[in-house]
Structure formats: C-alpha cells, structure tokens
Amino acid sequence: MKIAIICGCLEPGKDGVGDYVVRLSLSLSSMGIECLLMSYNDYYLHNIFDDNLCFEGALLKSIRIPNSLPSADKIEYARESLLLFNPDLISLQYVPSSYHSKGLHFGFAKQINSIIGDFPFHLMVHELWVGMGARSSFKLKLRGAVQKQLFHSFLKAVKPKFVSTQCEYYLSILNRSVRQSVFHFPLFGNIINHNSLTKTNFEGSNKRVVKFVMFGHIFDTVDYYKVVHDISKVGIELNIDFQLTIISSNNFSRDLWQDCWQSFGHKVNVLENLSNEEISRIFVNSDIGLSTYPFPLLDKSGSIAALLEHQLPVICVNRDWKLRESFVREDEINGIYFWGEFSLSKFLQNIPAPSEFNSVDTIAERYIELMSTSDYVFS
C-alpha cells in the first residue's frame, strides 16, 4: 500500500508538523507501507527538491516545493507527482500557518482539489485557528475569525473522506462541524528515545539533585516567580538541589525563567539548535519535565509528548490561560500533573514515571486502517 503525506515544511527540526510526518513515515515504512512525503509551502529552499531524504538511517521519498514558486507551478508539480505515485490515501496535515505565513490561505481549497483529484483524502487537523484564548488580543481574535471561516469553507470544498485530530478540544469542535465521524489520533513525540543512561543525582554535595527540563515554546502567561519560589521552598524542606535545562529559542520568556531560577541559587543550562539525539540524551538524564503549555490544549503539544515518551512526568504550570468557551476534558493524560492540584513535597519524595504514552506505531496502524477500508470505524 502507498500513502502520500502533505505538510507545509520538511526542514528537519524547524517545523513540528514536518517532524511529525517524518517520524510517522518511518514507522509506516517499517510496516511495509510505501510513503511519499511532500512539503507544499517550504520556506527553507528556493528550488524543488525531488529525491530520497535520509532520516534516522532510512531513505524516504520526498518532494519539497518552495513557497516562492507560483501557485500554478506548485499545483502542476504536486498533481503530476501524485498521479505518478498513485497512492491509496493522501493525508493532508493541516495547520493554517503552514500554507500561508498569517494562516490566511485564500484559494487553498481550490489548489488542494486540483492536486488530489479522485484519490481518497484524509485531513489531520493539528491546529484550527488562533485567538481561542480568553485574553487573546483583538487583532488575534480577528485573524482567528477569518481563519475559522476559511477552515469551514475548506472543509466544504475538499470534502475529506476521513478527518482526525490529536486534541480533545479540537475534537469537540470538529464533531459539531463535519458530518462524518472525527477520529482521535493521539500525538506522539518527535524525539526518538535513543539512550539508556543512568541518571546522576549526586553532584559534589550531600544534597539530592533533581533535574528539571523545559522544552519547546515557553508561554508568557505564567506566574514564573511563584512557581520557582514554591519549588525552592520545598527544596529547602527536603534538602534538595535543583537544576533546570531549557531547550528553547523563545528568548524573552526563556530569559525570564533563567534569571528567576538563578536568583534562587539554582543552576540553569540554556540550550538550542540541538540534534534529536542530543535532546534525547538530556531527557534521559533528567527527572521532571516542566511545561508552560495551556491546560486545555496539552494534548496538541509535541514537546509534552516527547517528554512523556522519555518516561518523564510533566508538571504543567500554566493555569492562567483560559479558553473563550467552556470546555471540560473528559480523559486525563497519564503522566501530567497540574500545578496546584497535587502535593509537590510528596511528588519530589517519590517521583512517578508515566505508565504509558502514545506510540507512533499505534498511530501508524490507524493510518494503515484508513487505507484499508472504505468505511473506517474504530472499535
């Protein structure tokens, strides 16, 4: 069987959805599925790339179409490539900003319809629109309103055979928006666990050392001073030293956390532009993940998924970000702890490891089922 997966960008380490596509394709390939990866709006090259790319030692057929190419040329090359490949399923990974810098992809539905022809079409929704937060600016809410209208118009125009998403909140929205069933494809991490290292908890002192790690985008809607203050207070009570490693290029919020952490006498390492293997090594030698991702959208965070895959419990501290509408999560996410809803002292005395996490192979099998049946229904 064959699957063609379309996203915006395939530059390694520069686009979370592109990295998702690569890891998914590696898993599908290991199961005997022939994959074609296509980036339709790639910002990292000026000419079309059409060749095999090596990822994790495996070759994947890849086509990268630059964003600077005229729309007519993009459509023609993509359409001819798909006809030649003749897939059993075309899967479009949807993020508004992947196909337009502001997420305002006027005319995108017409382009996609010209490309996919009569091939079975699957839509995987990674992001719907911006401005969902209660405190979003008027400008962001306005742009989000346009993106929302564009998305609904896109759905009506392309009529996907299958629709899925990784986010429970998005699932609730989509179930009100589309006629067919919407499938939940939980997110897996993009950082493969490469290592089996022994953690080092004692570093030249009689105190136990607990290592936190922050990874990915750092939101600024967090009372970071209170979080660090409370962690430090418990550390004094339990005779624990803390270290924090920040892997992020988000400079403003990153610097606030770094300065605050250091002001309480804790060691901080700030890193960026690391390989996946280097990131994995840091995760394996850490104890706890720390996330500022908004509570209602935790299950769309690839950073959190990666931490959980490395068997790190994740403390989520962003309690201030609220949705504009009411939403109650039905299912808990194993391994995630909400700040203020548990005893930090008891937690640090016996740090729990997640008992389960989402597997890329499990999700790959769901894509295979989409290719295998015309009336796909999960049991």
Coordinates of N, CA, C and O in Angstrom, one line a residue, residues 23 188-197 199 213 215 247 275-289 302-314 352-358:
R23 N 8.6 11.2 11.3 CA 8.6 10.0 12.3 C 7.4 9.1 11.9 O 7.6 7.8 12.0
F188 N 2.1 11.7 19.2 CA 3.3 11.1 19.7 C 4.4 12.1 19.6 O 4.3 13.2 19.0
G189 N 5.5 11.9 20.3 CA 6.6 12.9 20.3 C 7.5 12.7 19.1 O 7.5 11.7 18.4
N190 N 8.2 13.8 18.8 CA 9.1 13.8 17.6 C 10.5 13.5 18.0 O 11.4 13.4 17.1
I191 N 10.8 13.3 19.2 CA 12.2 13.0 19.7 C 12.3 11.5 20.0 O 11.7 11.1 21.1
I192 N 13.0 10.7 19.2 CA 13.1 9.3 19.5 C 14.0 9.1 20.7 O 15.0 9.7 20.8
N193 N 13.6 8.2 21.6 CA 14.4 7.8 22.7 C 15.6 7.0 22.3 O 15.5 5.8 22.0
H194 N 16.8 7.6 22.2 CA 18.0 6.9 21.7 C 18.8 6.2 22.8 O 19.7 5.4 22.5
N195 N 18.5 6.6 24.0 CA 19.5 6.3 25.0 C 19.0 5.4 26.2 O 17.8 5.4 26.5
S196 N 19.9 4.8 26.9 CA 19.6 4.1 28.1 C 20.7 4.5 29.1 O 21.7 3.7 29.4
L197 N 20.6 5.7 29.7 CA 21.7 6.2 30.6 C 21.2 6.0 32.0 O 20.1 6.0 32.3
K199 N 20.9 7.9 35.5 CA 20.8 9.2 35.9 C 21.8 9.5 37.1 O 22.1 8.6 37.9
V213 N 13.6 19.9 33.2 CA 13.9 20.3 31.8 C 12.6 20.9 31.2 O 11.5 20.4 31.4
F215 N 11.2 22.3 27.5 CA 11.5 22.0 26.1 C 10.4 22.7 25.2 O 9.2 22.5 25.4
I247 N 15.6 24.0 26.8 CA 15.9 23.8 25.4 C 14.8 24.6 24.6 O 13.7 24.1 24.4
S275 N 20.6 18.5 18.1 CA 20.1 17.4 17.3 C 19.1 16.6 18.2 O 19.0 16.7 19.4
N276 N 18.2 15.8 17.5 CA 17.3 15.0 18.3 C 17.9 14.1 19.3 O 17.4 13.8 20.4
E277 N 19.1 13.5 18.9 CA 19.8 12.6 19.7 C 20.3 13.3 21.0 O 20.3 12.8 22.1
E278 N 20.8 14.6 20.8 CA 21.3 15.3 21.9 C 20.2 15.7 22.9 O 20.3 15.6 24.1
I279 N 19.0 16.0 22.3 CA 17.8 16.3 23.1 C 17.4 15.1 23.9 O 17.1 15.2 25.1
S280 N 17.4 14.0 23.2 CA 17.0 12.7 23.9 C 18.0 12.4 25.1 O 17.5 12.0 26.1
R281 N 19.2 12.6 24.9 CA 20.2 12.4 26.0 C 19.9 13.2 27.2 O 20.0 12.8 28.3
I282 N 19.5 14.5 27.0 CA 19.2 15.4 28.1 C 18.0 14.9 28.8 O 17.9 14.9 30.0
F283 N 17.0 14.5 28.0 CA 15.7 14.0 28.6 C 16.0 12.8 29.5 O 15.5 12.7 30.6
V284 N 16.8 11.8 29.0 CA 17.1 10.6 29.7 C 17.8 10.9 31.0 O 17.6 10.2 32.0
N285 N 18.6 12.0 31.1 CA 19.3 12.3 32.3 C 18.6 13.4 33.1 O 19.3 14.0 33.9
S286 N 17.3 13.6 32.8 CA 16.5 14.5 33.6 C 15.5 13.7 34.5 O 15.3 12.5 34.3
D287 N 14.9 14.4 35.4 CA 13.9 13.8 36.3 C 12.5 14.2 36.0 O 11.5 13.4 36.2
I288 N 12.3 15.5 35.7 CA 10.9 16.0 35.6 C 10.8 17.0 34.4 O 11.7 17.8 34.3
G289 N 9.8 16.9 33.6 CA 9.5 17.9 32.6 C 8.7 19.1 33.2 O 7.8 18.9 34.1
G302 N 3.6 18.7 21.0 CA 4.7 17.7 20.7 C 5.8 17.6 21.7 O 6.4 16.6 22.0
S303 N 6.0 18.8 22.4 CA 7.1 18.8 23.4 C 6.7 18.0 24.6 O 7.5 17.2 25.1
I304 N 5.4 18.1 25.0 CA 5.0 17.3 26.2 C 5.0 15.8 25.8 O 5.4 15.0 26.6
A305 N 4.5 15.5 24.6 CA 4.5 14.1 24.1 C 5.9 13.5 24.2 O 6.1 12.4 24.5
A306 N 6.9 14.3 23.7 CA 8.3 13.8 23.7 C 8.8 13.6 25.1 O 9.5 12.6 25.4
L307 N 8.5 14.4 26.1 CA 8.9 14.2 27.5 C 8.3 13.0 28.1 O 8.9 12.2 28.7
L308 N 7.0 12.8 27.8 CA 6.3 11.6 28.3 C 6.9 10.3 27.7 O 7.0 9.3 28.4
E309 N 7.3 10.3 26.4 CA 7.9 9.2 25.8 C 9.2 8.8 26.4 O 9.6 7.7 26.3
H310 N 9.8 9.8 27.0 CA 11.1 9.5 27.7 C 10.9 9.2 29.2 O 11.8 9.3 30.0
Q311 N 9.6 8.9 29.5 CA 9.2 8.5 30.8 C 9.5 9.6 31.9 O 9.8 9.3 33.0
L312 N 9.3 10.8 31.5 CA 9.4 11.9 32.4 C 8.0 12.4 32.8 O 7.2 12.7 31.9
P313 N 7.7 12.5 34.1 CA 6.4 13.1 34.4 C 6.5 14.6 34.1 O 7.6 15.2 34.1
V314 N 5.4 15.2 33.7 CA 5.4 16.6 33.3 C 4.5 17.4 34.2 O 3.3 17.1 34.4
P352 N 7.1 10.0 40.2 CA 6.5 8.9 39.4 C 6.9 9.0 38.0 O 7.1 10.1 37.4
A353 N 7.0 7.8 37.3 CA 7.2 7.8 35.9 C 5.9 7.5 35.2 O 5.1 6.7 35.7
P354 N 5.6 8.1 34.0 CA 4.4 7.8 33.3 C 4.3 6.3 33.0 O 5.3 5.7 32.6
S355 N 3.1 5.7 33.2 CA 3.0 4.2 33.0 C 2.7 3.9 31.5 O 2.8 2.8 31.1
E356 N 2.3 4.9 30.8 CA 2.0 4.7 29.3 C 2.1 6.0 28.6 O 2.1 7.1 29.2
F357 N 2.3 5.9 27.3 CA 2.4 7.1 26.4 C 2.0 6.7 25.0 O 1.9 5.5 24.7
N358 N 1.7 7.7 24.2 CA 1.3 7.4 22.8 C 2.4 6.9 22.0 O 3.5 7.5 22.0

